[in-house]
Tab-separated table of N, CA, C and O in Angstrom:
chain	number	residue	atom	x	y	z
A	1	GLN	N	75.290	97.107	89.568
A	1	GLN	CA	74.907	97.708	90.823
A	1	GLN	C	76.109	97.815	91.750
A	1	GLN	O	76.965	96.938	91.768
A	2	VAL	N	76.141	98.893	92.495
A	2	VAL	CA	77.184	99.121	93.477
A	2	VAL	C	76.598	98.870	94.850
A	2	VAL	O	75.497	99.338	95.171
A	3	GLN	N	77.319	98.149	95.646
A	3	GLN	CA	76.860	97.841	96.982
A	3	GLN	C	77.945	98.154	97.998
A	3	GLN	O	79.106	97.813	97.801
A	4	LEU	N	77.553	98.814	99.062
A	4	LEU	CA	78.428	99.096	100.186
A	4	LEU	C	77.848	98.404	101.402
A	4	LEU	O	76.679	98.602	101.731
A	5	VAL	N	78.648	97.604	102.062
A	5	VAL	CA	78.177	96.832	103.196
A	5	VAL	C	79.009	97.169	104.421
A	5	VAL	O	80.215	96.895	104.452
A	6	GLU	N	78.351	97.730	105.416
A	6	GLU	CA	79.019	98.086	106.656
A	6	GLU	C	78.969	96.930	107.645
A	6	GLU	O	78.047	96.121	107.627
A	7	SER	N	79.942	96.905	108.517
A	7	SER	CA	79.958	95.939	109.601
A	7	SER	C	80.763	96.522	110.755
A	7	SER	O	81.456	97.522	110.597
A	8	GLY	N	80.671	95.884	111.894
A	8	GLY	CA	81.454	96.303	113.043
A	8	GLY	C	80.689	97.072	114.085
A	8	GLY	O	81.240	97.379	115.151
A	9	GLY	N	79.457	97.399	113.800
A	9	GLY	CA	78.654	98.099	114.781
A	9	GLY	C	78.258	97.181	115.919
A	9	GLY	O	78.440	95.966	115.862
A	10	GLY	N	77.723	97.774	116.944
A	10	GLY	CA	77.302	97.000	118.092
A	10	GLY	C	77.135	97.864	119.307
A	10	GLY	O	77.036	99.089	119.220
A	11	LEU	N	77.110	97.219	120.444
A	11	LEU	CA	76.939	97.891	121.724
A	11	LEU	C	78.280	98.011	122.419
A	11	LEU	O	79.013	97.025	122.540
A	12	VAL	N	78.583	99.202	122.879
A	12	VAL	CA	79.838	99.439	123.573
A	12	VAL	C	79.596	100.428	124.710
A	12	VAL	O	78.716	101.283	124.618
A	13	GLN	N	80.350	100.290	125.761
A	13	GLN	CA	80.237	101.220	126.875
A	13	GLN	C	80.940	102.529	126.558
A	13	GLN	O	81.873	102.576	125.751
A	14	ALA	N	80.474	103.581	127.181
A	14	ALA	CA	81.112	104.876	127.014
A	14	ALA	C	82.600	104.775	127.334
A	14	ALA	O	82.999	104.145	128.314
A	15	GLY	N	83.391	105.399	126.495
A	15	GLY	CA	84.830	105.335	126.643
A	15	GLY	C	85.475	104.223	125.858
A	15	GLY	O	86.713	104.198	125.714
A	16	GLY	N	84.675	103.327	125.339
A	16	GLY	CA	85.190	102.213	124.574
A	16	GLY	C	85.439	102.574	123.125
A	16	GLY	O	85.284	103.721	122.709
A	17	SER	N	85.806	101.566	122.364
A	17	SER	CA	86.160	101.767	120.965
A	17	SER	C	85.476	100.741	120.076
A	17	SER	O	85.166	99.629	120.504
A	18	LEU	N	85.262	101.133	118.852
A	18	LEU	CA	84.765	100.246	117.812
A	18	LEU	C	85.451	100.603	116.511
A	18	LEU	O	85.827	101.755	116.302
A	19	ARG	N	85.581	99.630	115.649
A	19	ARG	CA	86.060	99.889	114.306
A	19	ARG	C	85.027	99.392	113.307
A	19	ARG	O	84.724	98.195	113.258
A	20	LEU	N	84.512	100.311	112.535
A	20	LEU	CA	83.562	99.978	111.496
A	20	LEU	C	84.296	99.697	110.192
A	20	LEU	O	85.326	100.302	109.905
A	21	SER	N	83.748	98.788	109.422
A	21	SER	CA	84.301	98.468	108.121
A	21	SER	C	83.221	98.608	107.066
A	21	SER	O	82.041	98.394	107.333
A	22	CYS	N	83.629	98.958	105.880
A	22	CYS	CA	82.718	99.058	104.753
A	22	CYS	C	83.397	98.460	103.540
A	22	CYS	O	84.448	98.940	103.112
A	23	VAL	N	82.793	97.428	102.999
A	23	VAL	CA	83.330	96.755	101.827
A	23	VAL	C	82.504	97.150	100.607
A	23	VAL	O	81.273	97.047	100.623
A	24	ALA	N	83.178	97.590	99.578
A	24	ALA	CA	82.514	98.015	98.350
A	24	ALA	C	82.615	96.939	97.286
A	24	ALA	O	83.663	96.331	97.095
A	25	SER	N	81.525	96.724	96.589
A	25	SER	CA	81.508	95.817	95.453
A	25	SER	C	80.911	96.544	94.260
A	25	SER	O	80.085	97.445	94.420
A	26	GLY	N	81.309	96.140	93.065
A	26	GLY	CA	80.887	96.845	91.879
A	26	GLY	C	81.762	98.062	91.651
A	26	GLY	O	82.671	98.355	92.421
A	27	SER	N	81.461	98.774	90.597
A	27	SER	CA	82.256	99.925	90.220
A	27	SER	C	81.774	101.181	90.932
A	27	SER	O	80.604	101.554	90.843
A	28	THR	N	82.687	101.812	91.632
A	28	THR	CA	82.396	103.083	92.282
A	28	THR	C	83.226	104.206	91.686
A	28	THR	O	83.343	105.279	92.279
A	29	GLY	N	83.782	103.972	90.520
A	29	GLY	CA	84.676	104.918	89.891
A	29	GLY	C	86.111	104.460	90.034
A	29	GLY	O	86.427	103.606	90.865
A	30	SER	N	86.968	105.037	89.234
A	30	SER	CA	88.352	104.602	89.233
A	30	SER	C	89.110	104.992	90.492
A	30	SER	O	89.994	104.266	90.947
A	31	ARG	N	88.773	106.124	91.029
A	31	ARG	CA	89.444	106.629	92.225
A	31	ARG	C	88.405	107.238	93.180
A	31	ARG	O	88.436	108.435	93.457
A	32	PRO	N	87.506	106.412	93.672
A	32	PRO	CA	86.420	106.962	94.481
A	32	PRO	C	86.874	107.402	95.867
A	32	PRO	O	87.666	106.725	96.521
A	33	ALA	N	86.367	108.534	96.272
A	33	ALA	CA	86.475	108.912	97.663
A	33	ALA	C	85.424	108.138	98.449
A	33	ALA	O	84.425	107.675	97.889
A	34	MET	N	85.644	108.003	99.719
A	34	MET	CA	84.673	107.333	100.564
A	34	MET	C	84.526	108.105	101.859
A	34	MET	O	85.379	108.924	102.214
A	35	GLY	N	83.440	107.838	102.524
A	35	GLY	CA	83.201	108.566	103.752
A	35	GLY	C	82.214	107.863	104.649
A	35	GLY	O	81.674	106.802	104.322
A	36	TRP	N	82.017	108.471	105.787
A	36	TRP	CA	81.065	107.980	106.769
A	36	TRP	C	80.134	109.099	107.198
A	36	TRP	O	80.569	110.245	107.388
A	37	PHE	N	78.887	108.749	107.350
A	37	PHE	CA	77.871	109.630	107.890
A	37	PHE	C	77.154	108.892	109.010
A	37	PHE	O	77.279	107.675	109.133
A	38	ARG	N	76.406	109.610	109.786
A	38	ARG	CA	75.630	108.954	110.827
A	38	ARG	C	74.313	109.679	111.021
A	38	ARG	O	74.181	110.862	110.724
A	39	GLN	N	73.354	108.946	111.541
A	39	GLN	CA	72.044	109.517	111.790
A	39	GLN	C	71.450	108.906	113.046
A	39	GLN	O	71.290	107.693	113.140
A	40	ALA	N	71.148	109.756	113.987
A	40	ALA	CA	70.481	109.344	115.208
A	40	ALA	C	68.981	109.558	115.047
A	40	ALA	O	68.548	110.401	114.259
A	41	PRO	N	68.177	108.813	115.782
A	41	PRO	CA	66.727	108.991	115.686
A	41	PRO	C	66.316	110.432	115.952
A	41	PRO	O	66.751	111.045	116.923
A	42	GLY	N	65.486	110.960	115.071
A	42	GLY	CA	65.007	112.318	115.230
A	42	GLY	C	65.977	113.394	114.809
A	42	GLY	O	65.663	114.583	114.947
A	43	LYS	N	67.122	113.010	114.315
A	43	LYS	CA	68.120	113.982	113.892
A	43	LYS	C	68.444	113.819	112.412
A	43	LYS	O	68.194	112.779	111.817
A	44	GLU	N	68.993	114.871	111.843
A	44	GLU	CA	69.414	114.808	110.457
A	44	GLU	C	70.691	113.986	110.327
A	44	GLU	O	71.479	113.880	111.267
A	45	ARG	N	70.858	113.425	109.164
A	45	ARG	CA	72.097	112.734	108.885
A	45	ARG	C	73.242	113.746	108.902
A	45	ARG	O	73.125	114.846	108.355
A	46	GLU	N	74.339	113.380	109.528
A	46	GLU	CA	75.452	114.292	109.635
A	46	GLU	C	76.742	113.661	109.136
A	46	GLU	O	76.939	112.453	109.215
A	47	PHE	N	77.589	114.508	108.650
A	47	PHE	CA	78.879	114.092	108.149
A	47	PHE	C	79.789	113.700	109.296
A	47	PHE	O	79.838	114.368	110.326
A	48	VAL	N	80.521	112.609	109.093
A	48	VAL	CA	81.479	112.144	110.088
A	48	VAL	C	82.909	112.312	109.594
A	48	VAL	O	83.728	112.971	110.233
A	49	ALA	N	83.212	111.702	108.461
A	49	ALA	CA	84.572	111.735	107.944
A	49	ALA	C	84.581	111.348	106.481
A	49	ALA	O	83.666	110.682	105.991
A	50	ALA	N	85.617	111.750	105.782
A	50	ALA	CA	85.803	111.383	104.382
A	50	ALA	C	87.276	111.143	104.122
A	50	ALA	O	88.144	111.664	104.838
A	51	ILE	N	87.556	110.376	103.087
A	51	ILE	CA	88.924	110.058	102.737
A	51	ILE	C	89.055	109.969	101.225
A	51	ILE	O	88.180	109.452	100.539
A	52	SER	N	90.147	110.503	100.711
A	52	SER	CA	90.410	110.438	99.289
A	52	SER	C	90.806	109.022	98.896
A	52	SER	O	91.066	108.162	99.742
A	53	TRP	N	90.868	108.772	97.598
A	53	TRP	CA	91.251	107.450	97.125
A	53	TRP	C	92.633	107.061	97.631
A	53	TRP	O	92.855	105.899	98.012
A	54	SER	N	93.550	107.983	97.634
A	54	SER	CA	94.911	107.696	98.059
A	54	SER	C	95.010	107.437	99.553
A	54	SER	O	95.973	106.814	100.012
A	55	GLY	N	94.054	107.928	100.296
A	55	GLY	CA	94.109	107.821	101.742
A	55	GLY	C	94.903	108.924	102.405
A	55	GLY	O	94.961	108.985	103.635
A	56	ILE	N	95.509	109.779	101.605
A	56	ILE	CA	96.333	110.840	102.161
A	56	ILE	C	95.483	111.979	102.712
A	56	ILE	O	95.785	112.534	103.771
A	57	SER	N	94.429	112.332	101.991
A	57	SER	CA	93.582	113.441	102.413
A	57	SER	C	92.395	112.917	103.198
A	57	SER	O	91.646	112.065	102.712
A	58	THR	N	92.240	113.418	104.392
A	58	THR	CA	91.111	113.038	105.228
A	58	THR	C	90.413	114.286	105.738
A	58	THR	O	91.030	115.341	105.898
A	59	TYR	N	89.132	114.138	106.013
A	59	TYR	CA	88.318	115.253	106.482
A	59	TYR	C	87.420	114.738	107.583
A	59	TYR	O	86.862	113.649	107.489
A	60	TYR	N	87.253	115.543	108.620
A	60	TYR	CA	86.463	115.142	109.763
A	60	TYR	C	85.530	116.254	110.193
A	60	TYR	O	85.842	117.441	110.038
A	61	ALA	N	84.409	115.854	110.729
A	61	ALA	CA	83.595	116.820	111.442
A	61	ALA	C	84.413	117.352	112.614
A	61	ALA	O	85.093	116.586	113.303
A	62	ASP	N	84.345	118.656	112.815
A	62	ASP	CA	85.182	119.271	113.839
A	62	ASP	C	84.986	118.639	115.214
A	62	ASP	O	85.942	118.459	115.971
A	63	SER	N	83.759	118.307	115.531
A	63	SER	CA	83.467	117.773	116.849
A	63	SER	C	84.023	116.371	117.064
A	63	SER	O	84.153	115.929	118.207
A	64	LEU	N	84.347	115.689	115.988
A	64	LEU	CA	84.825	114.317	116.078
A	64	LEU	C	86.326	114.186	115.873
A	64	LEU	O	86.887	113.113	116.121
A	65	LYS	N	86.940	115.234	115.417
A	65	LYS	CA	88.365	115.193	115.152
A	65	LYS	C	89.123	114.856	116.429
A	65	LYS	O	88.896	115.441	117.478
A	66	GLY	N	90.004	113.891	116.316
A	66	GLY	CA	90.781	113.462	117.466
A	66	GLY	C	90.266	112.189	118.097
A	66	GLY	O	91.029	111.492	118.774
A	67	ARG	N	88.995	111.896	117.905
A	67	ARG	CA	88.411	110.661	118.433
A	67	ARG	C	88.188	109.622	117.341
A	67	ARG	O	88.305	108.430	117.599
A	68	PHE	N	87.842	110.084	116.156
A	68	PHE	CA	87.549	109.182	115.052
A	68	PHE	C	88.656	109.274	114.003
A	68	PHE	O	89.183	110.356	113.736
A	69	THR	N	88.975	108.141	113.409
A	69	THR	CA	89.982	108.095	112.362
A	69	THR	C	89.469	107.275	111.195
A	69	THR	O	89.039	106.136	111.372
A	70	ILE	N	89.522	107.843	110.011
A	70	ILE	CA	89.114	107.134	108.812
A	70	ILE	C	90.350	106.658	108.059
A	70	ILE	O	91.361	107.352	108.007
A	71	SER	N	90.263	105.478	107.505
A	71	SER	CA	91.356	104.923	106.722
A	71	SER	C	90.772	103.997	105.667
A	71	SER	O	89.582	103.680	105.693
A	72	ARG	N	91.612	103.565	104.743
A	72	ARG	CA	91.120	102.654	103.712
A	72	ARG	C	92.213	101.722	103.250
A	72	ARG	O	93.410	102.017	103.349
A	73	ASP	N	91.776	100.600	102.731
A	73	ASP	CA	92.660	99.612	102.145
A	73	ASP	C	92.095	99.315	100.764
A	73	ASP	O	91.152	98.539	100.620
A	74	ASN	N	92.652	99.951	99.764
A	74	ASN	CA	92.104	99.825	98.421
A	74	ASN	C	92.224	98.404	97.868
A	74	ASN	O	91.396	97.982	97.057
A	75	ALA	N	93.243	97.680	98.286
A	75	ALA	CA	93.396	96.305	97.837
A	75	ALA	C	92.238	95.440	98.301
A	75	ALA	O	91.913	94.433	97.670
A	76	LYS	N	91.624	95.822	99.404
A	76	LYS	CA	90.492	95.081	99.940
A	76	LYS	C	89.165	95.780	99.698
A	76	LYS	O	88.127	95.323	100.176
A	77	ASN	N	89.209	96.886	98.962
A	77	ASN	CA	88.007	97.664	98.679
A	77	ASN	C	87.259	98.007	99.963
A	77	ASN	O	86.028	97.936	100.016
A	78	THR	N	88.002	98.387	100.962
A	78	THR	CA	87.428	98.578	102.284
A	78	THR	C	87.848	99.909	102.884
A	78	THR	O	88.999	100.321	102.755
A	79	VAL	N	86.902	100.552	103.517
A	79	VAL	CA	87.176	101.756	104.281
A	79	VAL	C	86.817	101.476	105.733
A	79	VAL	O	85.884	100.718	106.017
A	80	TYR	N	87.557	102.079	106.634
A	80	TYR	CA	87.369	101.841	108.051
A	80	TYR	C	87.079	103.149	108.782
A	80	TYR	O	87.481	104.228	108.342
A	81	LEU	N	86.412	103.017	109.884
A	81	LEU	CA	86.229	104.133	110.792
A	81	LEU	C	86.560	103.643	112.192
A	81	LEU	O	85.804	102.858	112.775
A	82	GLN	N	87.686	104.076	112.694
A	82	GLN	CA	88.081	103.758	114.057
A	82	GLN	C	87.490	104.798	114.991
A	82	GLN	O	87.749	105.992	114.828
A	83	MET	N	86.711	104.354	115.934
A	83	MET	CA	86.026	105.247	116.852
A	83	MET	C	86.521	104.979	118.259
A	83	MET	O	86.344	103.883	118.788
A	84	ASN	N	87.125	105.970	118.854
A	84	ASN	CA	87.658	105.863	120.202
A	84	ASN	C	86.937	106.823	121.134
A	84	ASN	O	86.299	107.778	120.700
A	85	SER	N	87.070	106.560	122.413
A	85	SER	CA	86.465	107.415	123.436
A	85	SER	C	85.002	107.685	123.131
A	85	SER	O	84.531	108.822	123.157
A	86	LEU	N	84.290	106.640	122.849
A	86	LEU	CA	82.905	106.779	122.433
A	86	LEU	C	82.035	107.340	123.544
A	86	LEU	O	82.240	107.053	124.727
A	87	LYS	N	81.081	108.137	123.131
A	87	LYS	CA	80.143	108.782	124.032
A	87	LYS	C	78.728	108.357	123.671
A	87	LYS	O	78.462	107.982	122.532
A	88	PRO	N	77.802	108.429	124.620
A	88	PRO	CA	76.414	108.098	124.298
A	88	PRO	C	75.867	108.896	123.125
A	88	PRO	O	75.045	108.381	122.360
A	89	GLU	N	76.312	110.119	122.949
A	89	GLU	CA	75.853	110.940	121.843
A	89	GLU	C	76.315	110.424	120.492
A	89	GLU	O	75.830	110.875	119.453
A	90	ASP	N	77.250	109.487	120.488
A	90	ASP	CA	77.696	108.871	119.246
A	90	ASP	C	76.739	107.785	118.774
A	90	ASP	O	76.918	107.245	117.677
A	91	THR	N	75.773	107.447	119.591
A	91	THR	CA	74.796	106.435	119.215
A	91	THR	C	74.046	106.867	117.959
A	91	THR	O	73.456	107.942	117.915
A	92	ALA	N	74.091	106.033	116.951
A	92	ALA	CA	73.471	106.362	115.669
A	92	ALA	C	73.624	105.184	114.729
A	92	ALA	O	74.358	104.231	115.014
A	93	VAL	N	72.941	105.269	113.614
A	93	VAL	CA	73.220	104.372	112.507
A	93	VAL	C	74.312	105.018	111.671
A	93	VAL	O	74.187	106.178	111.262
A	94	TYR	N	75.356	104.286	111.436
A	94	TYR	CA	76.488	104.799	110.678
A	94	TYR	C	76.435	104.261	109.252
A	94	TYR	O	76.303	103.058	109.032
A	95	TYR	N	76.542	105.170	108.310
A	95	TYR	CA	76.438	104.835	106.902
A	95	TYR	C	77.756	105.074	106.180
A	95	TYR	O	78.368	106.131	106.323
A	96	CYS	N	78.131	104.112	105.405
A	96	CYS	CA	79.262	104.256	104.508
A	96	CYS	C	78.790	104.899	103.210
A	96	CYS	O	77.645	104.711	102.792
A	97	ALA	N	79.659	105.655	102.575
A	97	ALA	CA	79.314	106.318	101.328
A	97	ALA	C	80.510	106.324	100.390
A	97	ALA	O	81.661	106.257	100.824
A	98	ALA	N	80.233	106.433	99.103
A	98	ALA	CA	81.289	106.470	98.107
A	98	ALA	C	80.866	107.324	96.925
A	98	ALA	O	79.669	107.483	96.652
A	99	GLY	N	81.848	107.846	96.217
A	99	GLY	CA	81.584	108.635	95.037
A	99	GLY	C	82.693	109.635	94.778
A	99	GLY	O	83.730	109.609	95.446
A	100	PRO	N	82.480	110.507	93.813
A	100	PRO	CA	83.472	111.552	93.566
A	100	PRO	C	83.733	112.354	94.822
A	100	PRO	O	82.817	112.613	95.608
A	101	HIS	N	84.954	112.756	94.990
A	101	HIS	CA	85.338	113.437	96.204
A	101	HIS	C	84.510	114.688	96.463
A	101	HIS	O	84.117	114.943	97.603
A	102	ASN	N	84.241	115.448	95.413
A	102	ASN	CA	83.493	116.678	95.611
A	102	ASN	C	82.076	116.412	96.106
A	102	ASN	O	81.518	117.214	96.857
A	103	LEU	N	81.502	115.299	95.701
A	103	LEU	CA	80.160	114.965	96.159
A	103	LEU	C	80.170	114.472	97.598
A	103	LEU	O	79.224	114.720	98.348
A	104	ILE	N	81.210	113.769	97.969
A	104	ILE	CA	81.338	113.352	99.358
A	104	ILE	C	81.440	114.582	100.258
A	104	ILE	O	80.759	114.684	101.275
A	105	ILE	N	82.277	115.512	99.870
A	105	ILE	CA	82.446	116.734	100.646
A	105	ILE	C	81.148	117.524	100.718
A	105	ILE	O	80.832	118.140	101.742
A	106	ALA	N	80.387	117.507	99.637
A	106	ALA	CA	79.097	118.184	99.596
A	106	ALA	C	78.010	117.400	100.315
A	106	ALA	O	76.853	117.819	100.328
A	107	GLN	N	78.365	116.274	100.882
A	107	GLN	CA	77.452	115.406	101.604
A	107	GLN	C	76.353	114.855	100.710
A	107	GLN	O	75.225	114.624	101.146
A	108	LYS	N	76.692	114.659	99.459
A	108	LYS	CA	75.781	114.039	98.505
A	108	LYS	C	76.513	112.948	97.737
A	108	LYS	O	76.675	113.022	96.518
A	109	PRO	N	76.934	111.922	98.429
A	109	PRO	CA	77.661	110.846	97.752
A	109	PRO	C	76.780	110.095	96.774
A	109	PRO	O	75.546	110.097	96.890
A	110	THR	N	77.409	109.440	95.845
A	110	THR	CA	76.688	108.698	94.825
A	110	THR	C	76.059	107.426	95.377
A	110	THR	O	74.956	107.041	94.993
A	111	TYR	N	76.767	106.781	96.277
A	111	TYR	CA	76.314	105.500	96.806
A	111	TYR	C	76.300	105.512	98.326
A	111	TYR	O	77.168	106.118	98.972
A	112	TRP	N	75.322	104.798	98.860
A	112	TRP	CA	75.175	104.651	100.308
A	112	TRP	C	75.135	103.186	100.688
A	112	TRP	O	74.602	102.351	99.957
A	113	GLY	N	75.680	102.895	101.848
A	113	GLY	CA	75.516	101.574	102.421
A	113	GLY	C	74.204	101.482	103.170
A	113	GLY	O	73.443	102.452	103.270
A	114	GLN	N	73.933	100.316	103.702
A	114	GLN	CA	72.669	100.091	104.402
A	114	GLN	C	72.697	100.573	105.845
A	114	GLN	O	71.645	100.705	106.473
A	115	GLY	N	73.864	100.823	106.357
A	115	GLY	CA	74.010	101.316	107.708
A	115	GLY	C	74.285	100.217	108.714
A	115	GLY	O	73.875	99.069	108.545
A	116	THR	N	74.981	100.576	109.762
A	116	THR	CA	75.225	99.666	110.872
A	116	THR	C	74.999	100.424	112.171
A	116	THR	O	75.418	101.568	112.317
A	117	GLN	N	74.320	99.790	113.091
A	117	GLN	CA	73.938	100.445	114.333
A	117	GLN	C	75.096	100.462	115.319
A	117	GLN	O	75.727	99.434	115.575
A	118	VAL	N	75.346	101.623	115.866
A	118	VAL	CA	76.307	101.785	116.950
A	118	VAL	C	75.554	102.328	118.149
A	118	VAL	O	74.910	103.380	118.061
A	119	THR	N	75.628	101.619	119.247
A	119	THR	CA	74.964	102.045	120.467
A	119	THR	C	75.993	102.150	121.578
A	119	THR	O	76.699	101.179	121.873
A	120	VAL	N	76.073	103.321	122.178
A	120	VAL	CA	77.028	103.572	123.249
A	120	VAL	C	76.243	103.759	124.538
A	120	VAL	O	75.439	104.684	124.660
A	121	SER	N	76.491	102.903	125.477
A	121	SER	CA	75.794	102.970	126.752
A	121	SER	C	76.608	103.765	127.753
A	121	SER	O	77.841	103.801	127.697
A	122	SER	N	75.909	104.381	128.680
A	122	SER	CA	76.574	105.166	129.709
A	122	SER	C	76.743	104.391	130.999
A	122	SER	O	77.501	104.780	131.876
């Protein structure tokens, strides 16, 4: 079984920052891409960011580019999402994902984490 465990969520004031972490256990492929998605109540799950195994190629939702940064540390089997200048609209459950890069880009990753709540107060 493959497990992705997110952490780092919480309550933050608008304009603040959070860094989410996702630790992967089990086999996710030899060179898995990873990404982040989020879902607010009453809304569809939306793509946030993705990163290749090497960490060189990154992809962001246009609306989040410049505020959010995805990175990874393969030695620690961990992917991060640095979130700056947070807005109340960023409030959502954030999900880590992993799988072949093409599936991540297609927003159909092979594996999902359980999610971590991010709440941004105004």
